[in-house]
Coordinates of C-alpha atoms and ligand atoms in Angstrom, one line a residue:
X1 CA 93.3 138.8 118.7
X2 CA 93.7 136.4 121.5
X3 CA 97.1 134.7 120.3
X4 CA 100.4 135.3 121.6
X5 CA 103.1 137.2 119.8
X6 CA 105.3 134.1 119.2
X7 CA 102.5 132.4 117.5
X8 CA 103.3 131.6 113.8
X9 CA 101.7 133.9 111.3
X10 CA 99.2 133.4 108.6
X11 CA 99.4 135.9 106.0
X12 CA 96.0 136.6 104.0
X13 CA 96.9 138.5 100.8
X14 CA 93.5 140.0 99.1
X15 CA 92.6 143.4 98.3
X16 CA 89.0 143.0 97.0
X17 CA 87.8 140.1 99.4
X18 CA 89.9 140.8 102.5
X19 CA 86.8 140.5 104.6
X20 CA 85.6 137.3 103.5
X21 CA 89.3 136.0 103.7
X22 CA 89.3 137.1 107.1
X23 CA 85.9 135.5 108.0
X24 CA 87.3 132.3 106.5
X25 CA 90.3 132.2 108.8
X26 CA 88.6 133.3 111.8
X27 CA 88.8 129.9 113.5
X28 CA 92.8 130.1 113.3
X29 CA 92.9 133.4 115.2
X30 CA 93.1 131.5 118.3
X31 CA 96.4 129.7 117.7
X32 CA 98.1 131.7 114.8
X33 CA 98.7 135.4 114.1
X34 CA 96.5 135.9 111.0
X35 CA 97.5 139.0 109.4
X36 CA 95.9 140.8 106.3
X37 CA 97.9 142.4 103.5
X38 CA 96.0 144.0 100.6
X39 CA 98.7 143.6 97.9
X40 CA 102.0 141.7 97.3
X41 CA 104.0 144.8 98.3
X42 CA 102.2 144.8 101.6
X43 CA 102.6 141.1 102.1
X44 CA 106.4 141.6 101.6
X45 CA 106.6 144.2 104.0
X46 CA 104.4 142.4 106.5
X47 CA 106.8 139.2 106.3
X48 CA 109.8 141.3 106.5
X49 CA 108.5 142.7 109.8
X50 CA 107.5 139.2 111.2
X51 CA 110.9 137.8 110.5
X52 CA 112.6 140.9 111.8
X53 CA 110.9 140.4 115.1
X54 CA 112.0 137.0 115.2
X55 CA 108.6 135.3 114.3
X56 CA 107.8 132.9 111.4
X57 CA 105.0 132.3 108.8
X58 CA 103.3 129.1 108.4
X59 CA 101.1 130.0 105.5
X60 CA 100.5 132.6 102.8
X61 CA 97.0 132.4 101.5
X62 CA 96.3 134.7 98.6
X63 CA 93.4 135.5 96.3
X64 CA 94.1 134.5 92.7
X65 CA 94.3 138.3 91.5
X66 CA 96.3 141.0 93.3
X67 CA 96.5 144.5 92.6
X68 CA 100.4 145.0 92.1
X69 CA 101.8 141.4 90.9
X70 CA 100.8 138.0 89.5
X71 CA 100.2 135.9 92.3
X72 CA 102.7 133.3 91.5
X73 CA 105.5 136.0 91.2
X74 CA 104.5 137.1 94.8
X75 CA 104.7 133.8 96.1
X76 CA 108.3 133.3 94.4
X77 CA 109.2 136.6 96.3
X78 CA 107.6 135.5 99.6
X79 CA 109.2 132.0 99.3
X80 CA 112.5 133.9 99.2
X81 CA 111.8 135.4 102.5
X82 CA 110.2 132.2 104.1
X83 CA 110.9 128.9 102.2
X84 CA 109.2 126.6 104.7
X85 CA 105.7 128.5 104.6
X86 CA 102.9 126.8 102.7
X87 CA 101.2 128.9 99.7
X88 CA 97.7 128.7 98.9
X89 CA 95.6 130.2 96.5
X90 CA 92.0 130.8 97.7
X91 CA 90.1 131.9 94.5
X92 CA 87.0 134.2 94.9
X93 CA 84.1 131.8 93.6
X94 CA 83.6 134.6 90.8
X95 CA 86.7 133.9 89.4
X96 CA 87.6 130.2 90.4
X97 CA 86.6 128.9 86.8
X98 CA 88.3 131.5 84.8
X99 CA 91.6 131.6 86.9
X100 CA 92.2 127.8 87.5
X101 CA 93.3 126.7 84.1
X102 CA 96.1 129.4 84.0
X103 CA 97.1 128.8 87.6
X104 CA 96.9 125.0 88.2
X105 CA 100.0 124.0 86.1
X106 CA 102.2 126.2 88.5
X107 CA 100.9 123.8 91.5
X108 CA 102.3 120.8 89.6
X109 CA 105.6 122.6 89.2
X110 CA 105.6 123.1 93.2
X111 CA 105.3 126.9 92.7
X112 CA 102.6 126.7 95.6
X113 CA 100.7 123.9 97.4
X114 CA 96.7 124.0 96.8
X115 CA 94.4 125.8 94.4
X116 CA 91.3 126.2 96.7
X117 CA 87.9 128.0 96.5
X118 CA 87.6 130.8 99.0
X119 CA 85.2 129.5 102.1
X120 CA 81.7 129.6 101.2
X121 CA 80.3 130.1 104.6
X122 CA 81.4 129.6 108.2
X123 CA 81.6 125.8 108.2
X124 CA 83.1 125.1 104.9
X125 CA 84.9 121.9 106.2
X126 CA 86.4 120.9 102.8
X127 CA 88.3 124.1 102.7
X128 CA 89.3 123.8 106.4
X129 CA 90.6 120.1 105.8
X130 CA 93.0 121.5 103.1
X131 CA 94.2 124.2 105.4
X132 CA 94.7 122.0 108.5
X133 CA 96.5 119.3 106.3
X134 CA 98.8 121.8 105.1
X135 CA 99.4 123.4 108.4
X136 CA 100.0 119.9 109.8
X137 CA 102.7 119.3 106.9
X138 CA 104.3 122.7 107.9
X139 CA 104.3 122.1 111.6
X140 CA 106.1 118.7 111.0
X141 CA 108.8 119.9 108.8
X142 CA 109.8 122.9 110.2
X143 CA 113.3 123.2 112.1
X144 CA 111.4 122.9 115.5
X145 CA 108.1 120.9 115.4
X146 CA 105.0 122.6 116.9
X147 CA 104.1 119.6 118.7
X148 CA 106.7 117.4 120.6
X149 CA 105.9 113.8 121.7
X150 CA 109.2 112.7 122.3
X151 CA 112.3 114.6 124.0
X152 CA 115.9 113.9 123.3
X153 CA 118.5 115.3 125.5
X154 CA 121.8 115.2 124.1
X155 CA 125.0 117.8 124.5
X156 CA 125.8 117.1 120.7
X157 CA 124.0 116.2 117.4
X158 CA 125.9 113.0 116.7
X159 CA 124.9 110.3 114.3
X160 CA 122.9 108.4 117.1
X161 CA 121.0 111.4 118.1
X162 CA 119.8 112.5 114.6
X163 CA 119.3 108.6 114.0
X164 CA 116.9 108.5 116.6
X165 CA 115.2 111.9 115.7
X166 CA 114.9 110.7 112.0
X167 CA 113.4 107.2 113.1
X168 CA 110.7 109.0 115.4
X169 CA 110.0 111.5 112.7
X170 CA 109.4 108.7 110.1
X171 CA 107.2 107.1 112.7
X172 CA 105.1 110.2 112.8
X173 CA 106.3 110.9 116.6
X174 CA 107.6 114.6 116.5
X175 CA 110.6 115.0 118.4
X176 CA 113.2 117.6 119.5
X177 CA 116.7 117.7 120.9
X178 CA 117.6 119.9 123.6
X179 CA 120.9 120.4 125.5
X180 CA 121.0 119.0 129.0
X181 CA 121.4 122.6 130.5
X182 CA 117.9 123.8 129.1
X183 CA 114.4 123.5 130.9
X184 CA 113.7 120.5 129.0
X185 CA 116.9 118.8 129.6
X186 CA 116.6 119.6 133.3
X187 CA 113.2 118.1 133.4
X188 CA 114.2 114.8 131.8
X189 CA 117.3 114.7 134.2
X190 CA 114.9 114.8 137.0
X191 CA 113.1 111.9 135.8
X192 CA 116.4 109.9 135.4
X193 CA 118.0 107.8 138.3
X194 CA 121.6 107.6 137.9
X195 CA 124.6 109.5 136.1
X196 CA 123.8 111.5 133.2
X197 CA 124.4 109.5 130.0
X198 CA 123.4 110.7 126.6
X199 CA 121.1 110.6 124.3
X200 CA 118.3 110.4 127.0
X201 CA 115.1 109.7 125.3
X202 CA 111.8 110.7 127.1
X203 CA 108.5 109.5 126.0
X204 CA 105.5 111.5 127.0
X205 CA 105.6 112.7 130.5
X206 CA 108.0 110.4 132.3
X207 CA 109.5 107.2 130.8
X208 CA 113.2 108.0 130.2
X209 CA 115.8 105.7 128.7
X210 CA 119.4 105.8 127.6
X211 CA 119.5 105.0 124.0
X212 CA 122.6 103.1 122.7
X213 CA 121.0 102.5 119.4
X214 CA 118.1 103.3 117.3
X215 CA 116.8 100.0 117.9
X216 CA 116.7 100.5 121.7
X217 CA 114.1 103.4 121.1
X218 CA 111.9 101.3 118.8
X219 CA 111.7 98.4 121.2
X220 CA 110.8 101.0 123.9
X221 CA 108.0 102.6 121.8
X222 CA 106.9 99.4 119.9
X223 CA 108.0 96.5 121.6
X224 CA 110.0 93.5 120.1
X225 CA 109.3 89.8 118.4
X226 CA 110.0 88.4 122.0
X227 CA 106.7 89.4 122.7
X228 CA 105.4 86.6 120.5
X229 CA 105.1 83.1 122.2
X230 CA 108.0 80.9 120.3
X231 CA 105.6 78.2 119.9
X232 CA 103.1 80.5 118.3
X233 CA 102.9 80.3 114.4
X234 CA 101.4 83.1 112.6
X235 CA 99.5 83.0 109.4
X236 CA 101.7 85.6 107.6
X237 CA 104.9 87.2 108.3
X238 CA 105.6 90.2 106.1
X239 CA 109.3 91.4 106.0
X240 CA 109.5 95.1 105.3
X241 CA 106.8 97.9 106.0
X242 CA 107.2 100.0 102.8
X243 CA 104.0 100.3 100.7
X244 CA 104.0 96.7 99.6
X245 CA 104.3 95.4 103.2
X246 CA 101.8 97.8 104.5
X247 CA 99.4 96.9 101.9
X248 CA 99.9 93.4 102.4
X249 CA 99.5 93.8 106.2
X250 CA 95.9 95.8 105.9
X251 CA 94.6 93.2 103.4
X252 CA 95.8 90.2 105.4
X253 CA 94.9 91.5 108.8
X254 CA 91.3 92.6 107.4
X255 CA 90.6 89.2 106.2
X256 CA 91.4 87.6 109.7
X257 CA 94.8 86.3 109.2
X258 CA 97.0 86.8 112.0
X259 CA 99.7 89.0 110.8
X260 CA 103.2 90.2 111.7
X261 CA 105.3 93.0 110.1
X262 CA 108.9 92.9 110.7
X263 CA 110.5 96.3 109.8
X264 CA 114.4 96.9 109.9
X265 CA 113.9 100.8 110.4
X266 CA 110.9 103.0 110.5
X267 CA 107.6 102.2 108.8
X268 CA 107.2 103.3 105.2
X269 CA 110.3 102.1 103.2
X270 CA 111.4 104.6 100.7
X271 CA 108.2 106.1 100.4
X272 CA 108.2 107.1 104.1
X273 CA 111.3 109.3 103.4
X274 CA 109.6 111.2 100.4
X275 CA 108.6 114.8 101.5
X276 CA 105.8 114.8 99.1
X277 CA 104.4 112.2 97.0
X278 CA 102.4 113.9 94.4
X279 CA 101.6 110.9 92.0
X280 CA 99.5 108.6 94.3
X281 CA 95.9 107.8 93.4
X282 CA 93.2 109.9 95.5
X283 CA 95.8 112.7 96.9
X284 CA 95.3 115.6 94.6
X285 CA 97.4 117.8 96.7
X286 CA 100.0 115.1 97.3
X287 CA 100.8 113.6 100.8
X288 CA 104.0 113.2 102.6
X289 CA 105.5 109.6 102.6
X290 CA 105.5 109.6 106.5
X291 CA 101.7 110.6 106.5
X292 CA 100.8 108.0 104.1
X293 CA 102.9 105.3 105.8
X294 CA 101.5 106.0 109.2
X295 CA 98.1 106.0 108.0
X296 CA 98.4 102.7 106.5
X297 CA 100.1 101.5 109.5
X298 CA 97.2 102.7 111.6
X299 CA 94.7 101.0 109.3
X300 CA 96.5 97.7 109.5
X301 CA 96.8 98.1 113.4
X302 CA 93.0 98.4 113.7
X303 CA 92.6 95.2 111.9
X304 CA 94.9 93.5 114.4
X305 CA 98.4 93.4 112.6
X306 CA 101.3 93.4 115.0
X307 CA 104.2 95.7 114.0
X308 CA 108.0 95.4 115.3
X309 CA 110.1 98.2 114.0
X310 CA 113.9 98.5 114.0
X311 CA 114.0 94.8 113.7
X312 CA 116.3 93.6 111.0
X313 CA 115.6 90.0 109.6
X314 CA 118.8 88.4 109.0
X315 CA 118.0 84.9 108.2
X316 CA 114.9 83.2 106.8
X317 CA 114.8 79.4 107.2
X318 CA 112.3 78.2 104.8
X319 CA 110.2 75.4 106.3
X320 CA 109.2 72.3 103.9
X321 CA 106.6 69.6 104.2
X322 CA 104.2 71.4 106.6
X323 CA 106.9 73.0 108.8
X324 CA 106.5 76.9 109.4
X325 CA 109.0 79.4 107.9
X326 CA 111.3 80.9 110.5
X327 CA 112.4 84.7 110.5
X328 CA 115.3 85.4 112.7
X329 CA 116.2 88.6 114.3
X330 CA 118.5 89.9 117.0
X331 CA 115.6 90.2 119.3
X332 CA 114.0 87.0 118.7
X333 CA 112.5 84.4 116.0
X334 CA 108.9 84.4 114.2
X335 CA 107.3 81.3 112.9
X336 CA 104.9 81.6 110.2
X337 CA 102.9 79.6 107.8
X338 CA 103.6 82.2 105.0
X339 CA 106.0 84.7 104.2
X340 CA 105.8 88.1 102.3
X341 CA 109.1 89.3 101.3
X342 CA 108.6 93.2 100.9
X343 CA 112.2 94.3 101.6
X344 CA 112.5 96.7 98.8
X345 CA 115.8 98.5 97.7
X346 CA 118.6 100.2 99.4
X347 CA 120.7 103.2 97.9
X348 CA 123.7 102.3 96.1
X349 CA 126.9 103.5 98.2
X350 CA 129.3 106.3 96.8
X351 CA 132.4 104.4 97.8
X352 CA 134.6 107.4 98.7
X353 CA 136.1 106.1 101.8
X354 CA 136.6 109.5 103.5
X355 CA 133.0 110.2 103.1
X356 CA 131.9 106.9 104.3
X357 CA 133.2 107.5 107.5
X358 CA 131.1 110.7 107.9
X359 CA 128.0 108.9 107.3
X360 CA 125.1 110.4 109.8
X361 CA 127.5 113.3 110.5
X362 CA 127.0 115.4 107.5
X363 CA 126.8 112.7 104.8
X364 CA 123.2 111.0 104.3
X365 CA 121.9 108.0 102.2
X366 CA 118.4 109.0 101.1
X367 CA 116.4 112.0 101.6
X368 CA 117.1 112.2 105.3
X369 CA 114.1 114.2 106.1
X370 CA 115.3 115.0 109.6
X371 CA 118.9 115.9 108.7
X372 CA 117.3 118.2 106.5
X373 CA 116.3 120.5 109.3
X374 CA 119.9 120.7 110.5
X375 CA 120.8 122.4 107.2
X376 CA 119.2 125.7 108.1
X377 CA 121.2 128.4 106.2
X378 CA 124.0 126.1 104.9
X379 CA 125.3 125.0 101.5
X380 CA 124.4 121.4 100.9
X381 CA 124.9 118.8 97.9
X382 CA 122.7 116.3 96.7
X383 CA 123.9 113.6 94.2
X384 CA 121.7 111.8 91.8
X385 CA 119.7 112.6 89.0
X386 CA 116.5 110.6 89.7
X387 CA 113.1 111.7 90.9
X388 CA 114.1 111.1 94.5
X389 CA 117.1 113.2 94.0
X390 CA 114.9 116.1 92.6
X391 CA 112.3 115.8 95.4
X392 CA 115.2 115.7 98.1
X393 CA 116.6 119.0 96.7
X394 CA 113.4 120.6 96.8
X395 CA 112.9 119.8 100.3
X396 CA 116.4 120.8 101.4
X397 CA 115.8 124.1 99.7
X398 CA 113.4 124.9 102.4
X399 CA 116.2 125.0 104.9
X400 CA 119.6 125.4 103.2
X401 CA 120.9 128.5 101.7
X402 CA 122.0 126.7 98.5
X403 CA 121.3 123.2 97.1
X404 CA 123.6 122.0 94.4
X405 CA 122.7 118.9 92.6
X406 CA 125.4 117.1 91.3
X407 CA 125.2 114.5 88.1
X408 CA 127.4 112.8 86.0
X409 CA 125.3 113.3 82.9
X410 CA 125.1 116.6 80.9
X411 CA 121.6 117.0 82.0
X412 CA 118.5 116.0 84.1
X413 CA 116.0 115.5 81.4
X414 CA 116.7 111.9 80.5
X415 CA 116.5 110.6 84.1
X416 CA 114.2 113.0 86.1
X417 CA 110.4 113.8 85.6
X418 CA 109.7 117.1 83.7
X419 CA 107.5 118.5 86.5
X420 CA 110.5 118.4 88.9
X421 CA 113.1 119.7 86.3
X422 CA 110.6 122.7 86.0
X423 CA 110.3 122.9 89.6
X424 CA 114.1 122.9 90.0
X425 CA 114.7 125.5 87.6
X426 CA 112.2 127.8 89.0
X427 CA 113.7 127.5 92.6
X428 CA 116.3 130.3 93.2
X429 CA 118.2 128.3 95.8
X430 CA 118.8 125.1 93.7
X431 CA 121.5 124.8 91.0
X432 CA 122.5 121.9 89.0
X433 CA 126.1 120.9 88.4
X434 CA 126.4 118.6 85.5
X435 CA 129.3 116.3 84.2
X436 CA 130.7 116.4 87.7
X437 CA 131.2 113.6 90.4
X438 CA 132.3 113.6 94.0
X439 CA 135.6 112.4 94.8
X440 CA 136.7 113.4 98.0
X441 CA 135.6 115.0 101.2
X442 CA 136.3 115.7 104.8
X443 CA 135.8 117.8 107.9
X444 CA 136.7 118.0 111.6
X445 CA 134.3 115.9 113.3
X446 CA 131.6 116.3 110.6
X447 CA 131.5 117.2 107.0
X448 CA 133.1 120.6 106.0
X449 CA 134.0 120.3 102.4
X450 CA 133.7 118.1 99.3
X451 CA 136.1 117.3 96.5
X452 CA 134.3 117.6 92.9
X453 CA 135.7 116.4 89.9
X454 CA 134.8 117.5 86.1
X455 CA 134.4 114.2 84.4
X456 CA 135.3 115.9 80.9
X457 CA 138.3 117.7 82.0
X458 CA 139.4 115.8 85.1
X459 CA 139.8 119.2 87.0
X460 CA 139.1 118.8 90.8
X461 CA 137.7 121.5 93.1
X462 CA 137.4 121.8 96.7
X463 CA 134.0 123.3 97.8
X464 CA 132.7 124.3 101.4
X465 CA 129.7 121.7 102.1
X466 CA 127.8 121.3 105.3
X467 CA 125.5 118.3 103.9
X468 CA 125.9 115.4 101.3
X469 CA 122.9 113.8 100.4
X470 CA 123.3 110.4 98.1
X471 CA 120.5 109.2 96.2
X472 CA 122.2 107.2 93.7
X473 CA 119.8 104.3 92.7
X474 CA 119.0 101.4 94.2
X475 CA 120.2 97.6 94.9
X476 CA 117.8 95.0 96.3
X477 CA 117.8 94.2 100.1
X478 CA 118.2 90.5 99.5
X479 CA 121.2 89.5 101.6
X480 CA 119.1 87.7 104.0
X481 CA 117.3 85.6 101.8
X482 CA 118.2 81.8 101.4
X483 CA 119.4 80.2 98.3
X484 CA 115.9 78.3 97.7
X485 CA 114.3 81.8 96.8
X486 CA 115.7 82.3 93.3
X487 CA 116.8 85.5 92.2
X488 CA 117.9 87.3 89.0
X489 CA 121.3 88.3 88.3
X490 CA 120.9 91.5 90.1
X491 CA 119.5 89.9 93.4
X492 CA 115.8 90.7 92.7
X493 CA 113.4 88.0 93.6
X494 CA 111.9 85.8 90.8
X495 CA 108.3 85.1 90.9
X496 CA 105.6 83.6 88.6
X497 CA 106.5 83.0 84.9
X498 CA 109.9 84.7 85.5
X499 CA 111.3 81.8 87.4
X500 CA 113.5 79.6 85.1
X501 CA 111.4 76.5 83.7
X502 CA 113.5 74.1 85.4
X503 CA 112.2 75.2 88.6
X504 CA 108.6 75.1 87.7
X505 CA 106.5 72.4 89.2
X506 CA 104.8 69.9 86.9
X507 CA 105.4 71.8 84.0
X508 CA 103.8 74.9 85.5
X509 CA 105.1 78.4 87.0
X510 CA 104.6 79.3 90.4
X511 CA 101.6 81.8 90.7
X512 CA 102.1 85.5 89.9
X513 CA 103.8 86.7 93.0
X514 CA 104.8 83.4 94.4
X515 CA 108.7 82.7 94.6
X516 CA 110.4 79.2 94.2
X517 CA 109.6 78.2 97.8
X518 CA 106.0 77.2 98.4
X519 CA 104.4 79.7 100.9
X520 CA 107.0 82.3 100.5
X521 CA 105.9 85.3 98.2
X522 CA 107.2 88.5 97.0
X523 CA 105.9 92.1 96.4
X524 CA 107.0 95.5 95.4
X525 CA 110.5 96.8 94.4
X526 CA 112.2 93.7 95.7
X527 CA 110.4 91.7 92.9
X528 CA 112.2 91.3 89.6
X529 CA 110.5 93.3 87.0
X530 CA 108.5 95.5 89.2
X531 CA 107.4 99.0 88.4
X532 CA 109.0 100.8 91.5
X533 CA 106.5 103.1 92.4
X534 CA 104.3 103.4 95.5
X535 CA 100.9 102.6 93.6
X536 CA 102.5 99.3 91.9
X537 CA 104.2 98.3 95.4
X538 CA 100.8 98.7 97.4
X539 CA 99.0 97.0 94.5
X540 CA 101.2 94.0 94.5
X541 CA 100.9 93.8 98.5
X542 CA 97.2 93.7 98.3
X543 CA 97.1 91.4 95.4
X544 CA 99.5 88.9 97.3
X545 CA 96.9 88.1 99.8
X546 CA 94.4 86.0 98.0
X547 CA 97.5 83.9 97.0
X548 CA 98.4 83.6 100.9
X549 CA 94.9 82.5 101.5
X550 CA 94.9 80.0 98.9
X551 CA 98.2 78.9 100.2
X552 CA 97.0 78.5 103.9
X553 CA 93.6 77.0 103.1
X554 CA 94.2 74.8 99.8
X555 CA 91.1 73.8 98.0
X556 CA 90.0 70.4 99.3
X557 CA 90.2 67.7 96.6
X558 CA 86.9 65.8 95.5
X559 CA 85.1 64.2 98.3
X560 CA 85.6 60.4 98.1
X561 CA 82.4 58.4 99.1
Ligands
LIG1 C1 112.9 109.8 98.1 C2 112.1 108.9 97.3 C3 110.8 109.5 96.6 C4 110.1 108.9 96.0 N1 108.8 109.3 95.3 C5 108.2 108.5 94.8 C6 106.8 109.3 94.3 O1 106.6 110.4 94.4 N2 105.8 108.3 93.7 C7 106.1 106.9 93.6 O2 105.2 106.3 92.8 N3 107.3 106.5 94.1 C8 108.0 107.1 94.6 N4 109.2 106.6 95.0 C9 109.4 105.1 94.8 C10 108.7 104.2 96.0 O3 108.9 105.0 97.2 C11 108.9 102.8 95.9 O4 108.7 102.3 94.7 C12 108.1 102.1 97.1 O5 108.4 102.5 98.2 C13 108.5 100.7 97.0 O6 107.8 100.1 98.1 P1 108.4 98.7 98.7 O7 107.4 98.3 99.9 O8 108.3 97.3 97.7 O9 109.8 98.7 99.2 P2 110.5 99.8 100.2 O10 109.7 101.2 100.3 O11 111.7 99.8 99.7 O12 110.4 99.4 101.6 C14 111.2 98.2 101.9 C15 111.1 97.9 103.6 O13 111.6 96.7 103.9 C16 112.7 96.9 105.1 N5 113.8 96.0 105.0 C17 114.7 95.6 104.2 N6 115.2 94.6 104.3 C18 114.9 94.3 105.7 C19 115.2 93.2 106.4 N7 116.2 92.4 106.2 N8 114.5 93.2 107.7 C20 113.5 93.8 108.0 N9 113.0 94.8 107.2 C21 113.7 95.0 106.0 C22 113.2 98.5 104.6 O14 113.8 98.9 106.0 C23 112.1 99.2 104.1 O15 111.5 99.9 105.1 C24 110.2 107.2 95.9 C25 111.3 106.8 96.3 C26 112.2 107.7 97.1 C27 113.3 106.9 97.7

């Protein structure tokens, strides 16, 4: 074995076909500590030894049948020891068809990550594709990522430091925070002229900046709209880089339209904060929201789209009679012949004052993927009964000692998909506290405790808590829109036939995804009546492009001879 002792382990579990398994994983022995266990008992012992020596396990790959335990029971036991490891069944080809029907449902419930056929030869790339995808997911979700593209130097894990790390994670730029008095800290300080000020952010091997906001980092990495010549008018400006905006960008740019995307935070929108999207067409093993978003961004970049992240559009000045529409941000304006509004939704506020003050230091809106890593060994709470709350709880349980879902309702069945309810019931680290609300909380410099109230009895209890993740349902992000863009009573943008009749033109409604202002379109969750799914948002983003085309190049009238 050529690998160093500190390398993460891959534990293969097989009695009958351990030779084939080992041969299948031969290419990983350079970078992982590949070990073989011949039973569940042996796998547990091996894992115990690895953890006791300070090591970690990246993956358990088991045959579908073990001599001393059901494979799913074995995974359950192993998960208690190393919750971050990916779990794979590699069924021998003699058993693949017979074992698949009984084992596949467990995958939908999150009991393991992939059901594969044992490699059939030395270059079974289909198998290795799945394995490397899973290892890559593992590498980007463990507390300290395997690959680091950006170094952050900070003596404290304050809200800004964690905000920068969250932004970079969501942009697919793995980062790590070091204290100044470490090897990495000293390296970065050596490349910094002047007094030490924190956080310092170092890209690659040299460029160092002092960040005063997440936007500073976004501009250092990805530029600002000031780069666009003020007189230049782009064909289409997309506001919001979630699935709807990304799809609009890919299709618009691929069809030759000059396309600019303005995104307030990181690319990906709500979907980008999801640890695993399981129901998006074409990804049978699921895909992390970050990965999906970054792939779409790269696709749009290849076609020439221009992205600006960390840029909040705070005003849209509609242009009439051939004038361009103007989008205003703090770092400059963008003028566009057409606009796609794809600004999605944001989480509703909890409105418990002492907790609002701790946002970023123990209290988080949304799944806060990066903050999840900070929860290692801690007790955390998730508020919300929807699928996003369920997904967040499952992700947090990889790190936290306990995760408690707090819901006002008597159960989760009405609001959460059955597969997630099953996954939560199965996960020993997650519990559900029904008929309960969060009414208070506090701590010394960060969240330390919460006040919970039973809604039936009014009784209150103070519990220790290191993290509170709020996934409370959504409100449209429409405060930047002008009155001319008609909206429904909740603020969602009206399009097509949903526009009130008195705003139709010549007795005709606007086109399907067109708003009340000519040349301004809406797609995705921001649109009144939309389905609120990744597939529907990206479908609408793609569908809006022919309408943009038609608007930019109106069909000429009959020639007059
Ligand atoms: C944790 C979680 C898990 C989910 N899991 C699934 C799932 O498994 N399957 C599924 O189908 N759906 C899932 N959803 C729902 C899905 O993610 C959304 O339906 C989808 O992301 C909507 O896409 P969108 O582009 O319309 O809006 P959003 O994703 O909300 O993106 C809007 C973007 O616009 C930006 N923006 C807003 N205002 C401005 C402004 N003024 N200036 C610039 N930018 C702005 C925002 O920062 C955001 O990035 C999940 C949602 C969450 C929160």
